Amino acid sequence: MDELTLLRNMRDDSREPSPTALAAGRAALLGRIADDATYATAQHRKKRRWMPRLTGAAAGVAAAMTGVLVVGNVTLSAQSAYASDVLRTAATQTIQYADLVAGSDQYLRSHTHARWGVCDATGCEPNDQIMDVYMPADPEAEWTLYRDWGNMPGVLTGESIETTRAVDGRFYDPGHSWVNVDYADIPLDGAAAYEWIDAQYNGGSASRDEDNFVRITDILRSGLVPAPQRAALLDALSRISGVTATDNVANLDGVTGIAIGRNEMLRAGERQEIIIDPDTGLVIGERAMSGTTLFGWGVNEEMSLTAIETTVVDTAP
């Protein structure tokens, strides 16, 4: 909240950002990126949030770009209407989808192939990771996580490849499950599911809409949400301001679906997306896109990309 207040106080629409401000902003941003990347190794739910809030000198850049980012209200309204139609149609389709169900000696496996940034003081480089989460037929039994950290050391052993087990998927923190929600708590009506999410807002993220979007997509991207709750959450996404849809978007493994996302003005238009299979409502990937030419990224440049697949398997590592 302090950073947001600072951004508002520093805004000056009449001035273009100077080269000095850009350089200072870049240094501040890369420092924050490095901090966020370090923190991400300790909490898996932060792993895709390596793009930080803009602070200090960078605030002037964000303010200068605001006029560029807030354009085409009519077009945006049409895009939002299309996204709402896509999401509500997908919710209807999801209800008819027969979920994969693990037998008594099987596991529901969520496989994630991710390309996220590894950042230091000089910038960010792409790093591929693999995460396989094995949920047993009894979700209160012992889960298994296999994780290949790529070029990063793991948080549990310091090795690049880790396999760990924990009851109820509490791999990194005894107080938090991998999915961090009891599916039974999710209302099965879309409007009620939105109210349920919105009521949990406590001031996090750059905006309330971003926070709601992130918390819903964090649940969906686990790949383990049952169809009735998944349908309700897809409907809830359609009720968040600024959500739009893009057809025929490929995930990291080349599987195409519909990208559902929103641009956050207070992050200079950065766009967060989930890629869904419209027939099943399953999330098959995620993507983050830059919102403007800033700090080395071009407009609509891909900053991160993942692929997610859910299957039933007989054994876990």
CSV table of C-alpha atoms in Angstrom, one decimal:
chain,number,residue,atom,x,y,z
A,1,MET,CA,0.0,0.0,0.0
A,2,ASP,CA,2.9,2.4,0.7
A,3,GLU,CA,4.3,1.8,-2.8
A,4,LEU,CA,0.9,2.5,-4.3
A,5,THR,CA,0.6,5.7,-2.3
A,6,LEU,CA,4.1,6.7,-3.4
A,7,LEU,CA,3.2,6.0,-7.1
A,8,ARG,CA,0.1,8.3,-6.9
A,9,ASN,CA,2.0,11.1,-5.1
A,10,MET,CA,4.8,11.0,-7.7
A,11,ARG,CA,2.6,11.1,-10.7
A,12,ASP,CA,3.1,14.0,-13.1
A,13,ASP,CA,1.4,13.6,-16.5
A,14,SER,CA,3.1,16.6,-17.9
A,15,ARG,CA,6.7,15.1,-17.8
A,16,GLU,CA,8.3,12.4,-19.7
A,17,PRO,CA,10.7,10.1,-17.7
A,18,SER,CA,14.3,11.2,-18.1
A,19,PRO,CA,17.1,8.7,-19.0
A,20,THR,CA,18.3,9.1,-15.4
A,21,ALA,CA,14.9,8.2,-14.0
A,22,LEU,CA,14.7,5.2,-16.4
A,23,ALA,CA,18.2,4.0,-15.3
A,24,ALA,CA,17.3,4.4,-11.6
A,25,GLY,CA,14.0,2.7,-12.1
A,26,ARG,CA,15.6,-0.2,-13.9
A,27,ALA,CA,18.1,-0.7,-11.0
A,28,ALA,CA,15.3,-0.6,-8.5
A,29,LEU,CA,13.2,-3.0,-10.5
A,30,LEU,CA,16.0,-5.5,-10.9
A,31,GLY,CA,16.8,-5.4,-7.2
A,32,ARG,CA,13.1,-6.0,-6.4
A,33,ILE,CA,13.0,-8.8,-8.9
A,34,ALA,CA,16.0,-10.5,-7.3
A,35,ASP,CA,14.3,-10.3,-3.9
A,36,ASP,CA,11.1,-11.7,-5.2
A,37,ALA,CA,12.9,-14.6,-7.0
A,38,THR,CA,14.6,-15.5,-3.7
A,39,TYR,CA,11.4,-15.4,-1.8
A,40,ALA,CA,9.7,-17.6,-4.5
A,41,THR,CA,12.0,-20.5,-3.7
A,42,ALA,CA,10.5,-20.6,-0.2
A,43,GLN,CA,6.8,-20.3,-1.1
A,44,HIS,CA,5.6,-22.1,-4.2
A,45,ARG,CA,2.5,-19.8,-4.5
A,46,LYS,CA,4.9,-16.9,-5.2
A,47,LYS,CA,6.6,-18.7,-8.1
A,48,ARG,CA,5.0,-16.7,-10.9
A,49,ARG,CA,5.1,-13.3,-9.2
A,50,TRP,CA,8.6,-12.4,-10.0
A,51,MET,CA,7.5,-9.2,-11.7
A,52,PRO,CA,7.4,-6.6,-8.9
A,53,ARG,CA,5.3,-3.5,-8.2
A,54,LEU,CA,6.9,-0.4,-9.6
A,55,THR,CA,8.4,1.9,-7.1
A,56,GLY,CA,10.5,5.0,-6.8
A,57,ALA,CA,11.8,6.4,-10.2
A,58,ALA,CA,9.9,3.7,-12.0
A,59,ALA,CA,6.6,5.2,-10.8
A,60,GLY,CA,7.2,8.2,-13.1
A,61,VAL,CA,7.5,5.8,-16.1
A,62,ALA,CA,4.3,4.0,-15.1
A,63,ALA,CA,2.4,7.3,-14.8
A,64,ALA,CA,3.7,8.6,-18.2
A,65,MET,CA,2.4,5.4,-19.8
A,66,THR,CA,-1.0,5.6,-18.3
A,67,GLY,CA,-2.5,7.5,-21.2
A,68,VAL,CA,-1.3,4.8,-23.6
A,69,LEU,CA,-2.6,2.0,-21.5
A,70,VAL,CA,-6.1,3.3,-20.9
A,71,VAL,CA,-7.4,3.4,-24.5
A,72,GLY,CA,-10.2,1.9,-26.4
A,73,ASN,CA,-12.9,1.6,-23.7
A,74,VAL,CA,-15.4,0.5,-26.3
A,75,THR,CA,-13.1,-2.2,-27.6
A,76,LEU,CA,-12.2,-3.3,-24.0
A,77,SER,CA,-15.9,-3.6,-23.2
A,78,ALA,CA,-16.4,-5.8,-26.2
A,79,GLN,CA,-13.4,-7.9,-25.3
A,80,SER,CA,-14.7,-8.3,-21.7
A,81,ALA,CA,-18.1,-9.3,-22.9
A,82,TYR,CA,-16.5,-11.9,-25.1
A,83,ALA,CA,-14.4,-13.2,-22.2
A,84,SER,CA,-17.5,-13.4,-20.0
A,85,ASP,CA,-19.3,-15.4,-22.7
A,86,VAL,CA,-16.2,-17.8,-23.1
A,87,LEU,CA,-15.9,-18.3,-19.3
A,88,ARG,CA,-19.6,-18.9,-18.7
A,89,THR,CA,-19.8,-21.3,-21.7
A,90,ALA,CA,-16.7,-23.1,-20.4
A,91,ALA,CA,-18.4,-23.3,-17.0
A,92,THR,CA,-21.4,-25.0,-18.5
A,93,GLN,CA,-19.2,-27.4,-20.5
A,94,THR,CA,-17.2,-28.2,-17.3
A,95,ILE,CA,-20.2,-29.4,-15.5
A,96,GLN,CA,-20.7,-32.0,-18.2
A,97,TYR,CA,-17.1,-33.1,-18.1
A,98,ALA,CA,-16.3,-36.4,-16.3
A,99,ASP,CA,-13.4,-35.6,-14.0
A,100,LEU,CA,-10.4,-38.0,-13.9
A,101,VAL,CA,-10.6,-40.0,-10.7
A,102,ALA,CA,-7.8,-41.8,-9.0
A,103,GLY,CA,-8.5,-45.3,-7.8
A,104,SER,CA,-7.7,-46.6,-4.3
A,105,ASP,CA,-4.0,-47.2,-5.2
A,106,GLN,CA,-3.6,-44.5,-7.8
A,107,TYR,CA,-2.8,-40.8,-7.9
A,108,LEU,CA,-4.1,-37.7,-9.7
A,109,ARG,CA,-1.0,-36.1,-11.1
A,110,SER,CA,-0.7,-32.5,-12.0
A,111,HIS,CA,2.3,-32.0,-14.2
A,112,THR,CA,3.7,-28.4,-14.7
A,113,HIS,CA,6.4,-27.5,-17.2
A,114,ALA,CA,7.3,-23.9,-16.4
A,115,ARG,CA,9.6,-21.3,-17.9
A,116,TRP,CA,10.1,-18.6,-15.2
A,117,GLY,CA,12.8,-15.9,-14.8
A,118,VAL,CA,15.9,-16.3,-12.7
A,119,CYS,CA,17.0,-12.8,-11.8
A,120,ASP,CA,20.1,-11.1,-10.5
A,121,ALA,CA,21.4,-7.5,-10.5
A,122,THR,CA,22.1,-7.7,-14.3
A,123,GLY,CA,18.7,-8.9,-15.4
A,124,CYS,CA,16.5,-12.0,-15.8
A,125,GLU,CA,17.1,-15.2,-17.7
A,126,PRO,CA,14.5,-17.9,-18.5
A,127,ASN,CA,14.7,-21.0,-16.4
A,128,ASP,CA,12.7,-24.2,-17.1
A,129,GLN,CA,11.3,-26.1,-14.1
A,130,ILE,CA,9.2,-29.3,-13.8
A,131,MET,CA,6.7,-29.8,-10.9
A,132,ASP,CA,4.8,-33.1,-10.6
A,133,VAL,CA,2.2,-33.1,-7.8
A,134,TYR,CA,0.7,-36.5,-6.9
A,135,MET,CA,-2.6,-36.4,-5.0
A,136,PRO,CA,-3.7,-39.8,-3.6
A,137,ALA,CA,-7.3,-41.0,-3.8
A,138,ASP,CA,-7.6,-39.9,-0.2
A,139,PRO,CA,-6.5,-36.3,-0.3
A,140,GLU,CA,-5.8,-36.3,3.5
A,141,ALA,CA,-3.1,-39.0,2.9
A,142,GLU,CA,0.5,-38.5,1.9
A,143,TRP,CA,1.0,-36.5,-1.3
A,144,THR,CA,4.3,-36.5,-3.3
A,145,LEU,CA,6.0,-33.6,-5.0
A,146,TYR,CA,8.8,-34.1,-7.6
A,147,ARG,CA,10.5,-30.9,-8.6
A,148,ASP,CA,13.3,-30.1,-11.0
A,149,TRP,CA,14.4,-26.6,-10.3
A,150,GLY,CA,16.4,-26.2,-13.4
A,151,ASN,CA,19.2,-23.7,-12.8
A,152,MET,CA,18.1,-22.9,-9.3
A,153,PRO,CA,18.8,-24.8,-6.0
A,154,GLY,CA,15.9,-26.3,-4.3
A,155,VAL,CA,14.7,-25.0,-1.0
A,156,LEU,CA,14.5,-28.3,0.8
A,157,THR,CA,17.8,-29.9,0.0
A,158,GLY,CA,19.7,-27.3,-1.9
A,159,GLU,CA,19.8,-29.7,-4.9
A,160,SER,CA,18.3,-28.9,-8.3
A,161,ILE,CA,16.1,-32.0,-8.1
A,162,GLU,CA,13.9,-32.8,-5.1
A,163,THR,CA,11.3,-35.4,-4.1
A,164,THR,CA,9.3,-34.8,-1.0
A,165,ARG,CA,6.2,-36.2,0.7
A,166,ALA,CA,3.7,-34.5,3.0
A,167,VAL,CA,0.2,-35.2,4.3
A,168,ASP,CA,-2.4,-33.1,2.6
A,169,GLY,CA,0.2,-31.6,0.2
A,170,ARG,CA,1.9,-29.4,2.9
A,171,PHE,CA,5.3,-29.6,1.3
A,172,TYR,CA,6.8,-26.3,2.2
A,173,ASP,CA,4.8,-25.1,5.2
A,174,PRO,CA,2.8,-27.3,7.7
A,175,GLY,CA,0.1,-24.6,7.8
A,176,HIS,CA,-0.5,-24.5,4.0
A,177,SER,CA,-1.5,-27.1,1.5
A,178,TRP,CA,-0.3,-27.1,-2.1
A,179,VAL,CA,-3.8,-26.1,-3.2
A,180,ASN,CA,-4.3,-24.0,0.1
A,181,VAL,CA,-8.1,-24.4,0.0
A,182,ASP,CA,-10.8,-26.9,0.9
A,183,TYR,CA,-12.7,-27.5,-2.3
A,184,ALA,CA,-15.8,-28.1,-0.2
A,185,ASP,CA,-15.7,-24.4,0.9
A,186,ILE,CA,-16.1,-23.1,-2.7
A,187,PRO,CA,-19.7,-22.2,-3.5
A,188,LEU,CA,-21.1,-24.0,-6.6
A,189,ASP,CA,-22.8,-20.8,-7.9
A,190,GLY,CA,-20.6,-18.4,-9.9
A,191,ALA,CA,-21.9,-15.3,-8.3
A,192,ALA,CA,-21.6,-16.8,-4.8
A,193,ALA,CA,-18.1,-18.0,-5.7
A,194,TYR,CA,-17.1,-14.5,-6.6
A,195,GLU,CA,-18.5,-13.1,-3.4
A,196,TRP,CA,-16.6,-15.8,-1.5
A,197,ILE,CA,-13.3,-14.8,-3.1
A,198,ASP,CA,-14.0,-11.0,-2.8
A,199,ALA,CA,-14.8,-11.3,0.9
A,200,GLN,CA,-11.3,-12.6,1.6
A,201,TYR,CA,-9.6,-9.5,0.2
A,202,ASN,CA,-7.3,-8.0,2.8
A,203,GLY,CA,-5.4,-5.3,0.9
A,204,GLY,CA,-3.0,-7.4,-1.1
A,205,SER,CA,-1.7,-7.0,-4.7
A,206,ALA,CA,-1.8,-3.9,-6.8
A,207,SER,CA,-5.6,-3.7,-6.8
A,208,ARG,CA,-8.6,-5.6,-5.5
A,209,ASP,CA,-9.4,-6.9,-9.0
A,210,GLU,CA,-5.9,-8.2,-9.5
A,211,ASP,CA,-6.0,-9.9,-6.0
A,212,ASN,CA,-9.3,-11.6,-6.8
A,213,PHE,CA,-8.0,-12.8,-10.2
A,214,VAL,CA,-4.8,-14.1,-8.8
A,215,ARG,CA,-6.4,-16.0,-5.9
A,216,ILE,CA,-8.9,-17.7,-8.3
A,217,THR,CA,-6.3,-18.6,-10.8
A,218,ASP,CA,-4.0,-19.9,-8.1
A,219,ILE,CA,-6.7,-22.4,-7.2
A,220,LEU,CA,-7.5,-23.4,-10.8
A,221,ARG,CA,-3.9,-23.8,-11.9
A,222,SER,CA,-3.3,-26.7,-9.4
A,223,GLY,CA,-5.1,-28.9,-12.0
A,224,LEU,CA,-6.8,-30.7,-9.2
A,225,VAL,CA,-10.1,-28.8,-8.7
A,226,PRO,CA,-13.2,-30.9,-9.2
A,227,ALA,CA,-15.5,-30.0,-12.1
A,228,PRO,CA,-18.4,-28.4,-10.0
A,229,GLN,CA,-16.0,-26.0,-8.1
A,230,ARG,CA,-14.0,-25.4,-11.3
A,231,ALA,CA,-17.1,-24.3,-13.1
A,232,ALA,CA,-18.1,-21.9,-10.3
A,233,LEU,CA,-14.6,-20.4,-10.3
A,234,LEU,CA,-14.6,-19.9,-14.1
A,235,ASP,CA,-17.9,-18.1,-13.8
A,236,ALA,CA,-16.5,-16.0,-10.9
A,237,LEU,CA,-13.6,-14.9,-13.2
A,238,SER,CA,-16.1,-13.5,-15.6
A,239,ARG,CA,-17.3,-11.1,-12.9
A,240,ILE,CA,-13.9,-9.5,-12.4
A,241,SER,CA,-13.4,-6.1,-14.1
A,242,GLY,CA,-11.1,-6.0,-17.1
A,243,VAL,CA,-10.9,-9.7,-17.8
A,244,THR,CA,-10.6,-10.5,-21.5
A,245,ALA,CA,-10.0,-13.6,-23.7
A,246,THR,CA,-7.6,-14.5,-26.5
A,247,ASP,CA,-8.2,-17.4,-28.8
A,248,ASN,CA,-5.7,-20.0,-29.9
A,249,VAL,CA,-2.9,-19.4,-27.4
A,250,ALA,CA,-0.3,-22.1,-27.1
A,251,ASN,CA,1.1,-23.2,-23.8
A,252,LEU,CA,4.8,-24.1,-23.2
A,253,ASP,CA,4.3,-27.6,-24.7
A,254,GLY,CA,2.4,-26.3,-27.8
A,255,VAL,CA,-1.1,-27.2,-26.7
A,256,THR,CA,-3.6,-24.5,-27.6
A,257,GLY,CA,-6.5,-23.1,-25.7
A,258,ILE,CA,-8.1,-19.8,-24.8
A,259,ALA,CA,-6.1,-17.4,-22.7
A,260,ILE,CA,-8.1,-15.6,-20.0
A,261,GLY,CA,-6.4,-12.6,-18.4
A,262,ARG,CA,-6.3,-9.0,-17.4
A,263,ASN,CA,-3.9,-6.1,-17.6
A,264,GLU,CA,-3.0,-4.4,-14.3
A,265,MET,CA,-2.7,-0.6,-14.7
A,266,LEU,CA,-0.6,-0.3,-11.5
A,267,ARG,CA,2.0,-2.7,-13.0
A,268,ALA,CA,2.3,-0.6,-16.2
A,269,GLY,CA,-0.2,-2.8,-18.0
A,270,GLU,CA,1.4,-6.2,-17.2
A,271,ARG,CA,-1.0,-9.0,-18.2
A,272,GLN,CA,-1.5,-12.2,-16.3
A,273,GLU,CA,-3.3,-15.1,-18.0
A,274,ILE,CA,-4.4,-18.6,-17.6
A,275,ILE,CA,-4.9,-20.8,-20.7
A,276,ILE,CA,-7.9,-23.0,-20.4
A,277,ASP,CA,-9.3,-26.0,-22.4
A,278,PRO,CA,-12.8,-24.6,-23.1
A,279,ASP,CA,-14.3,-28.1,-23.2
A,280,THR,CA,-13.1,-29.2,-19.8
A,281,GLY,CA,-12.5,-26.0,-18.0
A,282,LEU,CA,-9.0,-27.3,-17.0
A,283,VAL,CA,-6.1,-24.9,-16.9
A,284,ILE,CA,-3.5,-26.1,-19.4
A,285,GLY,CA,-1.0,-23.3,-18.8
A,286,GLU,CA,-0.2,-19.7,-17.7
A,287,ARG,CA,1.4,-16.7,-19.3
A,288,ALA,CA,2.6,-13.3,-18.3
A,289,MET,CA,2.9,-10.5,-20.8
A,290,SER,CA,4.6,-7.1,-20.6
A,291,GLY,CA,2.2,-4.2,-20.9
A,292,THR,CA,4.5,-1.7,-22.5
A,293,THR,CA,8.1,-1.0,-23.6
A,294,LEU,CA,9.8,-0.9,-20.3
A,295,PHE,CA,13.1,-2.1,-18.7
A,296,GLY,CA,14.1,-4.3,-21.7
A,297,TRP,CA,10.7,-5.8,-22.5
A,298,GLY,CA,8.8,-4.9,-25.5
A,299,VAL,CA,5.0,-4.4,-25.8
A,300,ASN,CA,3.2,-7.8,-25.3
A,301,GLU,CA,6.5,-9.6,-24.9
A,302,GLU,CA,6.2,-13.0,-23.1
A,303,MET,CA,7.8,-12.9,-19.7
A,304,SER,CA,6.8,-16.3,-18.5
A,305,LEU,CA,4.9,-19.4,-19.8
A,306,THR,CA,3.9,-22.8,-18.5
A,307,ALA,CA,2.1,-26.0,-19.5
A,308,ILE,CA,-0.1,-27.9,-17.1
A,309,GLU,CA,-1.5,-31.4,-17.6
A,310,THR,CA,-3.6,-33.6,-15.3
A,311,THR,CA,-3.5,-37.4,-15.6
A,312,VAL,CA,-4.2,-40.5,-13.4
A,313,VAL,CA,-1.1,-42.5,-12.7
A,314,ASP,CA,-0.4,-45.8,-10.8
A,315,THR,CA,2.7,-44.8,-8.9
A,316,ALA,CA,4.5,-41.8,-7.4
A,317,PRO,CA,8.2,-41.3,-7.1
